[in-house]
Amino acid sequence: MSWVGLDKLNKLKERFDYVQINESDKGFHSVEVPKENFKDFLKFIKDNKDYQFKMFIDWTIIDHGAKADPRFQGVLILFSPEYKERIIVKTWATEETLPTLTDLWAGAKWAEREAWDMFGIRFEGHENLVRMFMWETYPYHPLRKDFPIQGYEEVELPSLNEEERADQLEGLQNYSRKHTALPTMQDLEITQKKRLPHKKSQIVLNWGPLHPGTHGTIWFLFDMEGEYVQQCDIIIGQLHRGVEKLAENLNVQQIIPYTDRMDYIASMNENHSVCIAAEKLLGIHEKIPPKAKYIRTMLAELSRINSHLLWLGTYALDLGALTMFLYTFREREKIMDIFEGISGARFTINYFRVGGVYADLPYGSLNAIEHFIKDFPTRLSDYETLLTRNRIWLKRNIGVGVITEEEVYSYGLTGAVARASGVPYDLRIIDKYDAYGEVKFDVPVGENGDAYDRYLVRIDEMKQSVRIIQQCIKELRKMSKNDPFFYQPEDKKMKITIDGRGTKLFKGEVYAGADNPRGELGVYIYMPKDGIKPYRFRLRSGAFYNLQIFPKLMIGRPIADAITILSTIDPVVGETDR
Amino acid sequence: MGIKKVGLNRNVEPQTLSEKVFFLDFMKGLKTTIKHLFRKVITVDFPFEVIEPAPRFRGVHGLRNVDGTERDDFDAWVKKLKIKPPEMGETRCIGCKFCQAACPVPEIFVIKTKKLDVPEDHPHHGLKVLDRFDMDLSKCMFCGLCTLACPTICIIHTDIYDLSTYTRRGWVLDKEMLSKIADDFIARRGKEKYDDKSNWPDWQKIWNDNDTARAKAWDNDPPQFGPNYIDQQ
Ligand code: SF4
Ligand code: SF4
């Protein structure tokens, strides 16, 4: 498992006597460091050649409840590309402040803004600590434990139906005329001003939130000198639904349908992350029946193809190649037919469960998938003939949005964006979850880290996915129809059900995830005691951290490159906003 | 398992001079598009032509009635919950509220049972019947957890997907409406989906293979179905 070993942690403790080790029987050890020594400790493990935890993964907060003192705890997750290990470093946020980590990892900038927005923790030394998702004048910090799940309903918002048709419903099914706080135009103006406090040039161009090129509701601000961007910022949050807050009030199987609505293009993979994290917390991930493992691996890869096809189609469409869009959507249609037949839904799939999958494959599924896989490589080569060596395509992509290896580590970039910059960071080979340890595939990595490399990496990933699916089909064909597809616990204390009722989580903490088409979706679950509802359920979104580098890449580039760069970073707003 | 380098000059040749001069890259692209010009139409002419949803499709809910295909433990469940044993054609619902407990949005359901008002010597004295079963589908996300929780395979998903109504009231379905939807669905497609053991008989097909509309979306070359596993018929 890709986790730092106890021997290394003990060595750290010998060196720094303030380090406290929290051992975990599942192997997810964490260390606790006092706030005063936090930065020094981090500098040491980042640079020392025995540790080299230089890749930023996540930086978030746990609220221990209004009665606890100190109440908030910072949780930092780092990865060491050298030793392929993760570590969790915690510290207490006394007086609701923490030192900023933006000077160590650039990726901490948005993480800290999110922590301020959701928990009200101030980060000393942060360059512009404004809210991440909510508008600037919003008065609450919603992920605090004392904030009610339904929010404070204080704005009068009668619906037209109720006004005009007197369409009143009774009891619980009634609609309240009161609504939680809503931003006014004024609030948005204040928000916009705060995001770009110092205007550098003449014009600030607003792009989005409702623009087809932004692929969702993202609001970009470009401070422009002629055609060139001097400064850029992004306002997201229009799709923020508080999945983390919702998850704290549900059992783990019930959380899975909510993750469908995050990265709605690859919902299979989002489900996968939650399943893996919960299974690792329960310590049953290795014991999942092989049939379920292979089904999950196969469908996750099919979903990756689906997602990359949407990316390719819209990316080419944005750069002016309309035909590609039609071709890739034809292929997606087939994949979604397969998903519909297997799981019952085309988009919001909810097929994976903690412990396996909810039903066996229906008759003919493997034939349908084989049929698709047989045909797909020729389609892929059609796409490549249209694009890969087309001179317009080359001109618009080569050398645009170059990301260096150092930036990958410092911003915590994952997925194809990291791999195109030459960093072979792929959870499928690092963690070898599900059946990824047993199938053969290559990880494509680029050299230059520009838009063109990101394009080539994703194209090659689709080819690798085809390989993986072929191997999974071969394995599944050897199995019996009576083989189990869901884990039956041997331990009396453990209860896992397909419908979720009574599914329990164990005390402990875990960070695990899956390599999604848009980067690593990591799930951090913290449980102070056994229980049904997760106490803290953190979703580390790959798209969110990948998007963070966009303003940097845009500086000095003409506005037309915004489309190329955004498309190759490929965020999906459901996941950035959660 | 390895690492594969991609990039211009790695797995992609840069453009040659002749390609540049004679616009061969555009020619090749045009060849591909022209090839597609002579293919058959793959789009479905909705609403004149409709793809039939798959048997497992998670559409509008229905409440099944007793039709003789209940599972063996059905009577035991009825007894356990002190429900009046249902006759043929009466609802299977035993008011256990498992569906509500499994649902991530429990406000969707209003489930109530009532005691039968019969004299003491009547065999049904002290037993209950289902009184109310309302579902507010505007809040539903069609995740299917409720149908998995139901011990009697009463609440099911049907293949109906168009739920638009003019008022919010129209999304609230009561038990008569839900029963009607389920009856209609079982009559139309019950044989494709259920046997008397479970929701997931192993002959349940991924989709109906003689659906011509779906075949169109598969380039008029739909897959031929066969068994998945080694010992499947
Ligand atoms: S489908 Fe899901 S959301 Fe809808 S009623 Fe059933 S459990 Fe609830
Ligand atoms: S779970 Fe089934 S039987 Fe129980 S109340 Fe719901 S629909 Fe009725």
CSV table of C-alpha atoms in Angstrom, one decimal, chain A residues 159 161-162 165 167-170 172-175 250 253-254 257-258 261 291 295 323 327 330-331 333-334 337-338 340-346 348-351 353 358-368 371-372 375 379 382 385-386 388-392 394 398 424 429 436-437 439-447 452-453 456-457 460 464 476-482 498-499 501, chain B residues 1-8 10-16 19-26 28-30 32-33 35-36 39 42 51-54 56-58 98 101-105 107-110 132 134-136 138-139 141-145 148-150 166-172 200 202-207 214 217-219 221-233:
chain,number,residue,atom,x,y,z
A,159,SER,CA,-43.0,30.0,-6.3
A,161,ASN,CA,-47.2,28.0,-9.1
A,162,GLU,CA,-48.2,28.6,-5.6
A,165,ARG,CA,-52.6,28.2,-9.1
A,167,ASP,CA,-51.0,24.7,-5.7
A,168,GLN,CA,-50.4,24.1,-2.0
A,169,LEU,CA,-49.2,20.7,-0.9
A,170,GLU,CA,-49.5,19.3,2.6
A,172,LEU,CA,-43.5,17.3,4.5
A,173,GLN,CA,-44.2,17.5,0.8
A,174,ASN,CA,-45.1,21.1,1.0
A,175,TYR,CA,-42.8,23.8,-0.3
A,250,LEU,CA,-26.2,9.9,5.1
A,253,GLN,CA,-24.2,3.7,0.3
A,254,GLN,CA,-26.6,6.7,0.1
A,257,PRO,CA,-25.9,8.6,-5.8
A,258,TYR,CA,-24.8,12.1,-4.8
A,261,ARG,CA,-24.0,14.4,-9.7
A,291,LYS,CA,-16.2,-10.8,-10.1
A,295,ILE,CA,-16.8,-5.7,-13.3
A,323,THR,CA,-17.5,17.0,-37.1
A,327,TYR,CA,-18.5,11.5,-34.3
A,330,ARG,CA,-22.2,8.7,-31.7
A,331,GLU,CA,-19.7,6.5,-29.9
A,333,GLU,CA,-24.3,6.9,-27.3
A,334,LYS,CA,-23.3,3.2,-27.4
A,337,ASP,CA,-26.7,2.3,-23.9
A,338,ILE,CA,-24.4,-0.3,-22.2
A,340,GLU,CA,-28.3,1.9,-19.2
A,341,GLY,CA,-28.7,-1.8,-19.7
A,342,ILE,CA,-26.4,-2.8,-16.9
A,343,SER,CA,-27.2,-0.2,-14.2
A,344,GLY,CA,-30.5,1.3,-15.2
A,345,ALA,CA,-29.4,4.8,-15.9
A,346,ARG,CA,-27.5,6.4,-18.7
A,348,THR,CA,-26.4,9.0,-13.0
A,349,ILE,CA,-25.4,5.5,-12.7
A,350,ASN,CA,-25.1,4.5,-9.0
A,351,TYR,CA,-24.1,0.9,-9.9
A,353,ARG,CA,-21.6,-0.3,-4.0
A,358,TYR,CA,-25.6,-4.0,-6.8
A,359,ALA,CA,-26.5,-6.6,-9.3
A,360,ASP,CA,-24.8,-9.0,-11.6
A,361,LEU,CA,-24.4,-8.2,-15.3
A,362,PRO,CA,-27.5,-8.8,-17.3
A,363,TYR,CA,-27.6,-11.3,-20.2
A,364,GLY,CA,-25.6,-10.2,-23.2
A,365,SER,CA,-23.6,-7.4,-21.4
A,366,LEU,CA,-20.2,-8.8,-22.3
A,367,ASN,CA,-21.2,-9.3,-25.9
A,368,ALA,CA,-22.3,-5.7,-26.1
A,371,HIS,CA,-18.9,-5.4,-29.8
A,372,PHE,CA,-18.1,-1.9,-28.9
A,375,ASP,CA,-15.2,-1.4,-33.4
A,379,ARG,CA,-13.1,5.0,-34.8
A,382,ASP,CA,-10.6,8.1,-37.7
A,385,THR,CA,-6.6,11.2,-38.9
A,386,LEU,CA,-8.8,14.2,-38.5
A,388,THR,CA,-3.4,14.6,-34.7
A,389,ARG,CA,-1.4,15.9,-37.7
A,390,ASN,CA,-3.7,18.6,-38.9
A,391,ARG,CA,-1.8,21.8,-39.2
A,392,ILE,CA,-4.5,24.0,-37.6
A,394,LEU,CA,-0.9,21.6,-34.3
A,398,ILE,CA,1.7,23.0,-29.5
A,424,PRO,CA,3.7,9.2,-14.2
A,429,ILE,CA,-0.5,1.6,-10.7
A,436,TYR,CA,-5.7,-3.0,-11.8
A,437,GLY,CA,-3.0,-5.0,-10.2
A,439,VAL,CA,-4.3,-6.4,-15.8
A,440,LYS,CA,-1.6,-5.1,-18.1
A,441,PHE,CA,-1.6,-1.6,-19.4
A,442,ASP,CA,0.8,1.3,-20.0
A,443,VAL,CA,0.6,4.7,-18.6
A,444,PRO,CA,1.1,7.3,-21.3
A,445,VAL,CA,3.2,10.3,-20.3
A,446,GLY,CA,4.0,13.4,-22.3
A,447,GLU,CA,7.2,15.4,-22.5
A,452,TYR,CA,-0.9,19.0,-27.5
A,453,ASP,CA,0.7,16.5,-25.1
A,456,LEU,CA,-2.0,12.8,-27.0
A,457,VAL,CA,-2.0,11.4,-23.5
A,460,ASP,CA,-3.5,7.0,-25.7
A,464,GLN,CA,-5.1,1.6,-22.9
A,476,LEU,CA,-15.1,-12.5,-16.5
A,477,ARG,CA,-15.9,-15.1,-19.1
A,478,LYS,CA,-14.1,-17.7,-17.0
A,479,MET,CA,-16.4,-17.1,-14.0
A,480,SER,CA,-19.6,-18.8,-13.0
A,481,LYS,CA,-22.9,-17.2,-12.9
A,482,ASN,CA,-23.2,-18.1,-9.2
A,498,ILE,CA,-26.7,-3.4,-0.9
A,499,ASP,CA,-29.5,-0.9,-0.2
A,501,ARG,CA,-29.7,0.4,5.5
B,1,MET,CA,2.9,-2.5,-17.1
B,2,GLY,CA,5.0,0.3,-18.1
B,3,ILE,CA,5.3,3.9,-18.9
B,4,LYS,CA,4.8,4.9,-22.5
B,5,LYS,CA,6.2,8.2,-23.8
B,6,VAL,CA,3.9,10.1,-26.1
B,7,GLY,CA,4.6,13.3,-28.0
B,8,LEU,CA,5.5,14.8,-31.3
B,10,ARG,CA,7.8,10.1,-30.2
B,11,ASN,CA,4.6,8.4,-31.4
B,12,VAL,CA,3.5,11.1,-33.8
B,13,GLU,CA,5.5,12.0,-36.9
B,14,PRO,CA,5.8,15.7,-37.6
B,15,GLN,CA,4.4,17.0,-40.9
B,16,THR,CA,6.5,16.3,-43.9
B,19,GLU,CA,2.2,17.1,-46.6
B,20,LYS,CA,2.7,20.8,-46.0
B,21,VAL,CA,2.8,21.8,-49.6
B,22,PHE,CA,0.0,19.6,-51.0
B,23,PHE,CA,-2.3,20.0,-48.0
B,24,LEU,CA,-2.3,16.2,-47.5
B,25,ASP,CA,-3.4,16.6,-43.9
B,26,PHE,CA,-6.6,18.2,-45.0
B,28,LYS,CA,-6.9,12.8,-45.3
B,29,GLY,CA,-9.4,14.5,-43.0
B,30,LEU,CA,-11.8,15.1,-45.9
B,32,THR,CA,-12.7,10.5,-43.5
B,33,THR,CA,-15.6,12.9,-43.5
B,35,LYS,CA,-16.5,8.2,-46.0
B,36,HIS,CA,-19.1,9.0,-43.4
B,39,ARG,CA,-23.3,5.8,-44.1
B,42,ILE,CA,-28.0,6.7,-37.0
B,51,ILE,CA,-36.0,3.6,-28.2
B,52,GLU,CA,-37.5,1.2,-25.6
B,53,PRO,CA,-35.6,1.6,-22.3
B,54,ALA,CA,-33.7,-1.3,-21.0
B,56,ARG,CA,-33.4,-2.4,-15.7
B,57,PHE,CA,-34.2,1.2,-16.5
B,58,ARG,CA,-34.8,3.3,-13.5
B,98,PHE,CA,-37.9,0.1,4.4
B,101,ALA,CA,-35.4,4.2,5.4
B,102,ALA,CA,-33.1,3.4,2.5
B,103,CYS,CA,-33.9,6.6,0.6
B,104,PRO,CA,-31.4,9.4,0.8
B,105,VAL,CA,-34.3,11.9,0.7
B,107,GLU,CA,-39.3,13.3,2.7
B,108,ILE,CA,-40.3,11.8,-0.7
B,109,PHE,CA,-42.5,9.3,1.0
B,110,VAL,CA,-45.6,9.5,3.1
B,132,ARG,CA,-51.6,6.1,2.3
B,134,ASP,CA,-47.6,9.1,-1.6
B,135,MET,CA,-44.4,9.8,-3.4
B,136,ASP,CA,-43.1,13.2,-4.4
B,138,SER,CA,-39.8,16.0,-7.8
B,139,LYS,CA,-37.3,15.3,-5.1
B,141,MET,CA,-33.0,11.2,-7.9
B,142,PHE,CA,-33.9,7.7,-9.3
B,143,CYS,CA,-31.1,6.1,-7.5
B,144,GLY,CA,-32.9,2.8,-7.0
B,145,LEU,CA,-32.1,2.3,-3.3
B,148,LEU,CA,-33.5,-2.7,-3.5
B,149,ALA,CA,-34.7,-2.3,0.1
B,150,CYS,CA,-38.3,-3.5,-0.5
B,166,TYR,CA,-47.6,21.9,-15.0
B,167,THR,CA,-47.8,22.0,-11.3
B,168,ARG,CA,-45.8,20.5,-8.4
B,169,ARG,CA,-48.9,18.7,-7.4
B,170,GLY,CA,-48.5,16.6,-10.6
B,171,TRP,CA,-45.3,15.0,-9.3
B,172,VAL,CA,-46.9,13.7,-6.1
B,200,TRP,CA,-32.4,-10.0,-11.4
B,202,ASP,CA,-30.0,-14.3,-15.0
B,203,TRP,CA,-31.8,-14.3,-18.3
B,204,GLN,CA,-32.7,-10.7,-18.0
B,205,LYS,CA,-31.3,-9.0,-21.1
B,206,ILE,CA,-29.2,-5.9,-21.2
B,207,TRP,CA,-31.8,-4.5,-23.6
B,214,ARG,CA,-31.8,1.0,-30.8
B,217,ALA,CA,-28.0,3.9,-32.9
B,218,TRP,CA,-25.6,1.0,-33.1
B,219,ASP,CA,-24.9,1.7,-36.8
B,221,ASP,CA,-25.2,-3.5,-36.6
B,222,PRO,CA,-26.3,-4.3,-33.0
B,223,PRO,CA,-24.5,-6.8,-30.9
B,224,GLN,CA,-25.8,-10.4,-30.8
B,225,PHE,CA,-26.4,-11.5,-27.2
B,226,GLY,CA,-25.0,-14.6,-25.6
B,227,PRO,CA,-24.3,-15.8,-22.1
B,228,ASN,CA,-21.8,-13.9,-20.0
B,229,TYR,CA,-20.4,-16.6,-17.9
B,230,ILE,CA,-19.2,-20.1,-18.5
B,231,ASP,CA,-22.1,-21.9,-17.0
B,232,GLN,CA,-24.9,-19.6,-18.2
B,233,GLN,CA,-27.4,-20.9,-20.8
